[in-house]
Coordinates of N, CA and C in Angstrom, one line a residue:
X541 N 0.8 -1.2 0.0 CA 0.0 0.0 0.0 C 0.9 1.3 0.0
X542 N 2.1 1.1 0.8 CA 2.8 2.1 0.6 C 3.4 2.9 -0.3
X543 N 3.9 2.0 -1.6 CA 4.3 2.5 -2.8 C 3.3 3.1 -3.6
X544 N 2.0 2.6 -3.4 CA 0.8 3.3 -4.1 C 0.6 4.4 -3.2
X545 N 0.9 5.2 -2.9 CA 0.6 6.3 -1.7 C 1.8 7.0 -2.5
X546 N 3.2 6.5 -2.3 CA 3.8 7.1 -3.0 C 3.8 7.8 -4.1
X547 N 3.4 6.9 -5.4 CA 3.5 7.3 -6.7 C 2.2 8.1 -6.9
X548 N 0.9 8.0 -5.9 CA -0.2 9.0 -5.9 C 0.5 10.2 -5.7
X549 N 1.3 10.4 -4.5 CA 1.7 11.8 -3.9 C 2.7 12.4 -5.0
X550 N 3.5 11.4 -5.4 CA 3.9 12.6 -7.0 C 3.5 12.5 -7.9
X551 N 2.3 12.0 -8.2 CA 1.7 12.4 -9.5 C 1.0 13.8 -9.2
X552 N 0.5 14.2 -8.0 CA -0.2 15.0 -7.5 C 0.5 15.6 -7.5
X553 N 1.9 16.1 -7.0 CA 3.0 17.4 -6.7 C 3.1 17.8 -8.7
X554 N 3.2 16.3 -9.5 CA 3.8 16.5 -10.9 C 2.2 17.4 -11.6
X555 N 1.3 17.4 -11.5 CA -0.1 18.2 -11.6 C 0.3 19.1 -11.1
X556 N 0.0 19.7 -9.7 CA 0.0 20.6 -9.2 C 1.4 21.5 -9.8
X557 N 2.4 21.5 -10.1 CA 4.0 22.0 -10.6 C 3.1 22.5 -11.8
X558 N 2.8 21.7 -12.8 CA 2.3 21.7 -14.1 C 1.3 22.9 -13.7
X559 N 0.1 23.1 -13.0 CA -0.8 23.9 -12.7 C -0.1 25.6 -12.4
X560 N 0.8 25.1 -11.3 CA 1.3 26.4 -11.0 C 2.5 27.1 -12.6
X561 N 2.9 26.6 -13.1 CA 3.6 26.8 -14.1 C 2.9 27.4 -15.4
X562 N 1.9 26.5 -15.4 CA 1.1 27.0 -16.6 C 0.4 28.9 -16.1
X563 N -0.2 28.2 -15.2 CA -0.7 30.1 -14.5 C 0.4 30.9 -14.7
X564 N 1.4 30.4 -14.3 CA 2.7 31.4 -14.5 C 2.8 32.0 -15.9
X565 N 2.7 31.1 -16.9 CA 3.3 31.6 -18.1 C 1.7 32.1 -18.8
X566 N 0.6 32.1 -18.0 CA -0.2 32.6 -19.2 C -0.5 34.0 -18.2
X567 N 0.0 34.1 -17.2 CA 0.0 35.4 -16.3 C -0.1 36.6 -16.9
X568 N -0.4 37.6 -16.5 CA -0.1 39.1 -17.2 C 1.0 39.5 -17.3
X569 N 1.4 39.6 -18.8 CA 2.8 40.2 -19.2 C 2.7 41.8 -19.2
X570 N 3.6 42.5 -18.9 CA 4.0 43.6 -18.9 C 4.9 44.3 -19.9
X571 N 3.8 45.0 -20.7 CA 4.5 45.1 -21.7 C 5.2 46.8 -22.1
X572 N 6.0 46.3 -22.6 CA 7.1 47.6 -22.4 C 6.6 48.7 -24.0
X573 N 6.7 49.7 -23.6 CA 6.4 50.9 -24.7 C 8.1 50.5 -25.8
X574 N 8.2 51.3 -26.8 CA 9.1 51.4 -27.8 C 9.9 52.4 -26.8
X575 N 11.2 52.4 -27.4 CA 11.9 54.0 -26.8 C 12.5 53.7 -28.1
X576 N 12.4 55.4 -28.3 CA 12.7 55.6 -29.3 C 13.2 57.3 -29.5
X577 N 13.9 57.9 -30.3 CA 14.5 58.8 -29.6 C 13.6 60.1 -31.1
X578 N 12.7 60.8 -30.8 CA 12.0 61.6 -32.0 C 12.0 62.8 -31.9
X579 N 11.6 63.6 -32.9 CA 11.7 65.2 -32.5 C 9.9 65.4 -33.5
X580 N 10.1 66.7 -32.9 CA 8.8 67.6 -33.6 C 9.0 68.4 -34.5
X581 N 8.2 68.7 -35.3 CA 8.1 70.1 -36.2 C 7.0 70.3 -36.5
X582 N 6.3 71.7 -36.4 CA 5.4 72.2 -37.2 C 5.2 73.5 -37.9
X583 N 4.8 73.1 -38.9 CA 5.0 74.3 -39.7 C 3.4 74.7 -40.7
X584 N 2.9 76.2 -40.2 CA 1.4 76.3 -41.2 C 0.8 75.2 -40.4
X585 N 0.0 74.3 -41.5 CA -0.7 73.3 -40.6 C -0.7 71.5 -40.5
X586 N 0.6 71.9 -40.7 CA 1.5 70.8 -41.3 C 2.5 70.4 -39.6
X587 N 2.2 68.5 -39.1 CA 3.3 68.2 -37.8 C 3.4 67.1 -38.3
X588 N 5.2 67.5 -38.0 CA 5.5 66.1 -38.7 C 6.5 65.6 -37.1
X589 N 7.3 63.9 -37.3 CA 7.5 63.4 -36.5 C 8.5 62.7 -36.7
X590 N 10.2 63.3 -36.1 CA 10.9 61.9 -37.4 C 11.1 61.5 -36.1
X591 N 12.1 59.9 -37.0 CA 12.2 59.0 -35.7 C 13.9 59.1 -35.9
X592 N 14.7 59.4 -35.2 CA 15.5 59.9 -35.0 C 16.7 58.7 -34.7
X593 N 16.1 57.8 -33.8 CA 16.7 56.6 -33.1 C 16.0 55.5 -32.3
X594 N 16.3 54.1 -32.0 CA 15.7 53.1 -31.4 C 14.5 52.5 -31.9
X595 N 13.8 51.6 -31.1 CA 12.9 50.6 -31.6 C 12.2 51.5 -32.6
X596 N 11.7 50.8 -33.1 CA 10.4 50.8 -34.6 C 9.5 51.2 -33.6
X597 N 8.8 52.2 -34.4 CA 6.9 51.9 -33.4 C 5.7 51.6 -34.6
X598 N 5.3 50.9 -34.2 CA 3.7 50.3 -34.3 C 2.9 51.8 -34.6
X599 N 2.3 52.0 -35.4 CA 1.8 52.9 -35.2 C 0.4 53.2 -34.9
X600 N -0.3 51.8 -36.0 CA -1.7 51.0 -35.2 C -1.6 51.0 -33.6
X601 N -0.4 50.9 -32.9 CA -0.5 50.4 -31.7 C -0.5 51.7 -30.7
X602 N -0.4 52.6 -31.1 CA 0.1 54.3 -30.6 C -1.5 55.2 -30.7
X603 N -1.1 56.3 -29.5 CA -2.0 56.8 -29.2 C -1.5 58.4 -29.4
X604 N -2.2 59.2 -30.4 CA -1.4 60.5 -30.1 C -2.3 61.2 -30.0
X605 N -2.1 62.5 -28.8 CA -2.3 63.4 -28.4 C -1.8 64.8 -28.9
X606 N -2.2 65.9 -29.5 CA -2.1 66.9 -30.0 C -2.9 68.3 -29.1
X607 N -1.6 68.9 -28.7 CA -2.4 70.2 -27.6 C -1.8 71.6 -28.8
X608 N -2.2 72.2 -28.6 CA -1.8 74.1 -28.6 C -1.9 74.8 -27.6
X609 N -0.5 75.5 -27.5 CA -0.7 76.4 -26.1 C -1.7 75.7 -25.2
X610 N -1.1 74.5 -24.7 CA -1.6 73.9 -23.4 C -3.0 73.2 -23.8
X611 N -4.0 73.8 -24.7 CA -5.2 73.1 -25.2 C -5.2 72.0 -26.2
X612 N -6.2 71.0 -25.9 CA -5.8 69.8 -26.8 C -6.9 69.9 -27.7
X613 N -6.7 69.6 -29.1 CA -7.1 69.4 -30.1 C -8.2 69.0 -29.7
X614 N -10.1 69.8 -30.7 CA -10.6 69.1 -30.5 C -11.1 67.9 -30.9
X615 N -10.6 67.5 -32.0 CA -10.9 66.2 -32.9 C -8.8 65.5 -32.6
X616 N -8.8 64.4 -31.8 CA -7.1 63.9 -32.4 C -7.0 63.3 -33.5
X617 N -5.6 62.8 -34.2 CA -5.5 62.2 -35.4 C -6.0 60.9 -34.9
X618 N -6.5 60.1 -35.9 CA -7.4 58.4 -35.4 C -5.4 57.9 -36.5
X619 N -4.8 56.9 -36.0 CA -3.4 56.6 -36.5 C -3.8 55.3 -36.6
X620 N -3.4 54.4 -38.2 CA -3.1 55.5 -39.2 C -4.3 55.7 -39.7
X621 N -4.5 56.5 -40.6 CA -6.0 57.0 -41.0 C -4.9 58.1 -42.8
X622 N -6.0 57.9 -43.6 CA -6.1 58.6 -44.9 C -7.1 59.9 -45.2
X623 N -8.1 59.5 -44.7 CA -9.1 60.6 -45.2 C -9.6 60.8 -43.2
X624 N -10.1 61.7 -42.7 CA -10.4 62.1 -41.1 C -11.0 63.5 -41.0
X625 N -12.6 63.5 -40.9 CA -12.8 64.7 -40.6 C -11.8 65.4 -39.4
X626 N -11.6 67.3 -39.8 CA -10.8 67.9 -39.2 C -9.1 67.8 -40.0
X627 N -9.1 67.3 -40.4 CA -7.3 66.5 -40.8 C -7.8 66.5 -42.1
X628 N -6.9 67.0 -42.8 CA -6.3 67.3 -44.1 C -6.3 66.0 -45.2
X629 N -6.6 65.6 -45.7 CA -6.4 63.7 -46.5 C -4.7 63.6 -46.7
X630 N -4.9 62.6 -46.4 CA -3.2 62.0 -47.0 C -2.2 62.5 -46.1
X631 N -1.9 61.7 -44.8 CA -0.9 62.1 -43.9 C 0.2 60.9 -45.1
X632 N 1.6 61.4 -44.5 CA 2.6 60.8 -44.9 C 3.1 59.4 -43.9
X633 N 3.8 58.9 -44.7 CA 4.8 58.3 -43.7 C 3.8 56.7 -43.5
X634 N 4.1 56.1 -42.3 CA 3.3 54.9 -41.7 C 1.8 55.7 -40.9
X635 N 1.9 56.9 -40.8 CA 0.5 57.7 -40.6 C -0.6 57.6 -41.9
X636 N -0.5 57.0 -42.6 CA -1.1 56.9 -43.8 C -1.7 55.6 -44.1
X637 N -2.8 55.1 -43.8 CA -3.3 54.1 -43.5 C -3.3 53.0 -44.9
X638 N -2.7 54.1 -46.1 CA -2.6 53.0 -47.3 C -0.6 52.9 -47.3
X639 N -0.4 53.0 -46.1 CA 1.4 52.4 -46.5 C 1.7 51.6 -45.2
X640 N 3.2 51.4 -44.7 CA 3.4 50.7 -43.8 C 3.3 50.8 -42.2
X641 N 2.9 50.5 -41.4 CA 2.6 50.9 -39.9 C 3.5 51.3 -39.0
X642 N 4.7 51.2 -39.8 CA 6.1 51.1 -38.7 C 6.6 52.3 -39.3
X643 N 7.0 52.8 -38.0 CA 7.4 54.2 -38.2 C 9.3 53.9 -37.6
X644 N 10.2 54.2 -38.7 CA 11.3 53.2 -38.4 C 12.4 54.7 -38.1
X645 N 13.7 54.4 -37.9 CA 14.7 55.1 -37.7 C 14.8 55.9 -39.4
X646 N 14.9 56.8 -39.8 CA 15.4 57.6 -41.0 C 13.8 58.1 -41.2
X647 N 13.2 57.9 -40.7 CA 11.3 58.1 -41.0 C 10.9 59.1 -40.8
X648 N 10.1 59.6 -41.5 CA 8.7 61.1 -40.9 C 7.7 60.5 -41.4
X649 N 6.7 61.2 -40.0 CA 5.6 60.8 -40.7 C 4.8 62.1 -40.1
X650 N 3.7 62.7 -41.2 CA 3.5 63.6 -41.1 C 2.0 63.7 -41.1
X651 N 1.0 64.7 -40.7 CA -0.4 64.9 -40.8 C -0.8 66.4 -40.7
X652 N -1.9 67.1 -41.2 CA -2.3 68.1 -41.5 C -3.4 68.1 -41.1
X653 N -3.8 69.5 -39.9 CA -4.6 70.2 -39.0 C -5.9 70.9 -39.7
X654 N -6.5 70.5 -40.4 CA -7.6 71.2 -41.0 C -8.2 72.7 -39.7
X655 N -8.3 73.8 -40.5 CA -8.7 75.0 -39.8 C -10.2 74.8 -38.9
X656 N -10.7 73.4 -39.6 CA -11.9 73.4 -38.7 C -11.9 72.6 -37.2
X657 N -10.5 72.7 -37.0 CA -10.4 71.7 -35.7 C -9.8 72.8 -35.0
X658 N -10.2 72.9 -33.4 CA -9.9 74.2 -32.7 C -9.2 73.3 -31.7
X659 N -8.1 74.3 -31.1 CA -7.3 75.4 -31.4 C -6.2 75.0 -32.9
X660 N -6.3 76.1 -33.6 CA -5.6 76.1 -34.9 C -4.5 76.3 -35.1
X661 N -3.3 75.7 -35.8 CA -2.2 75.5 -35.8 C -1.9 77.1 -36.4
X662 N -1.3 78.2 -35.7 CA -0.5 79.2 -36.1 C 0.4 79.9 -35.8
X663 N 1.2 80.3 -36.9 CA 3.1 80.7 -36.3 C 3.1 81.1 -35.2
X664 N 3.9 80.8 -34.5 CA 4.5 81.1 -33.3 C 3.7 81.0 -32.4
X665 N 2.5 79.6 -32.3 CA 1.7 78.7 -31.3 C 2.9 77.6 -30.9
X666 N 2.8 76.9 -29.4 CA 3.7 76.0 -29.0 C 3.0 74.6 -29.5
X667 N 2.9 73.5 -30.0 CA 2.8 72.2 -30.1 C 3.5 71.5 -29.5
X668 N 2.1 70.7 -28.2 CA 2.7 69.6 -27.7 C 2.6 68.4 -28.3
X669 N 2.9 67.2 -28.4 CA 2.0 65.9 -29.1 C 2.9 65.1 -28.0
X670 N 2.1 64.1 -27.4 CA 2.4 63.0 -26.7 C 1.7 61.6 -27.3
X671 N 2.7 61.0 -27.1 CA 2.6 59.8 -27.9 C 2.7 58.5 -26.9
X672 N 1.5 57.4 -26.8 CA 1.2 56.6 -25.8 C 1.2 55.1 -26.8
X673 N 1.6 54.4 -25.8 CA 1.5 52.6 -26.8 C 0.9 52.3 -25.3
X674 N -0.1 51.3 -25.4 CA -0.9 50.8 -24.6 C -1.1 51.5 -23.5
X675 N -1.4 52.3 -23.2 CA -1.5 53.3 -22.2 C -0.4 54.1 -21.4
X676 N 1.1 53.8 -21.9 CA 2.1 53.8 -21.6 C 2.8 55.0 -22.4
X677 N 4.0 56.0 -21.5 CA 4.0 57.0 -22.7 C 5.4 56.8 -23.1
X678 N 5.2 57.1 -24.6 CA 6.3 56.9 -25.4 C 7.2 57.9 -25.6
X679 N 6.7 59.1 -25.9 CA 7.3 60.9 -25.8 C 6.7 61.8 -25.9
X680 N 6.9 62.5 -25.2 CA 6.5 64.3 -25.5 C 6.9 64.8 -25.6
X681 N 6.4 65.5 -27.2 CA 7.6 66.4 -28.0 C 7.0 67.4 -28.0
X682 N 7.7 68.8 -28.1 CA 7.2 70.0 -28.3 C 7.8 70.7 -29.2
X683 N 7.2 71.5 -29.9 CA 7.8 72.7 -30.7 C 6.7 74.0 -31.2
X684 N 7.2 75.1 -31.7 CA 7.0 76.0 -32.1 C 6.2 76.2 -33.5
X685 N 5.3 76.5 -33.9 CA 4.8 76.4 -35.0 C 5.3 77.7 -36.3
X686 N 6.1 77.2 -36.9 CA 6.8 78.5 -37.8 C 6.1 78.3 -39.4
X687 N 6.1 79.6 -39.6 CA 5.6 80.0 -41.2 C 6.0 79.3 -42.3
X688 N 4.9 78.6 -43.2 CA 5.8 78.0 -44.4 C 6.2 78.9 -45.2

């Protein structure tokens, strides 16, 4: 009887291992934003976004936020997108929902402020844009809005 007691008790520890292990690996992963090193520019009603250095970003996977002088856009860009009430048709770059998603190192990618979206992009307004991947922030860039 003994040995059957035995090989009960580790089939039961060899389940239970298996049990805890599997929870383990189907657990909540934590998932890390891109870093990536980018700058701003805007100009007229034109913001563009190069990527300067580091990981690729998803751009499907990104969330951006557009302020003026502290106020935020009332319509944001929907990324990537082509045609968007408020926004201009035909952003460039992987913002352009007819090209590639990844916005890579040597890249710009750019979008256009239609005048019907308040506050209005003009010279020498500050532009913030903060940029989020899963709720997580990626950068916030600022600059100066200069004359084309």
């Amino acid at each position: 009887m003994a040995p059957v007691a035995g090989v009960l008790l580790i089939a039961i520890t060899v389940v239970l291992a298996g049990g805890v292990a599997a929870a383990a690996l189907d657990g909540p992963s934590a998932t890390v934003p891109p870093s990536a090193v980018l700058s701003l520019s805007a100009t007229d009603d034109r913001i563009a976004i190069d990527h300067r250095g580091g990981d690729p970003i998803d751009v499907s996977a990104v969330t951006i936020r557009v302020s003026i002088d502290g106020e935020p856009l009332d319509e944001q860009p929907p990324l990537p997108f082509f045609s968007a009430a408020v926004f201009h048709p035909g952003p460039t770059g992987p913002f352009n929902a007819a090209g590639d998603d990844t916005l890579r190192v040597g890249e710009t990618a750019t979008f256009r402020v239609a005048d019907t979206n308040d506050p209005t992009l003009e010279p020498g307004r500050t532009v913030t844009v903060d940029i989020t991947a899963d709720g997580q922030p990626v950068a916030s860039l600022e600059a100066s809005v200069e004359a084309g």
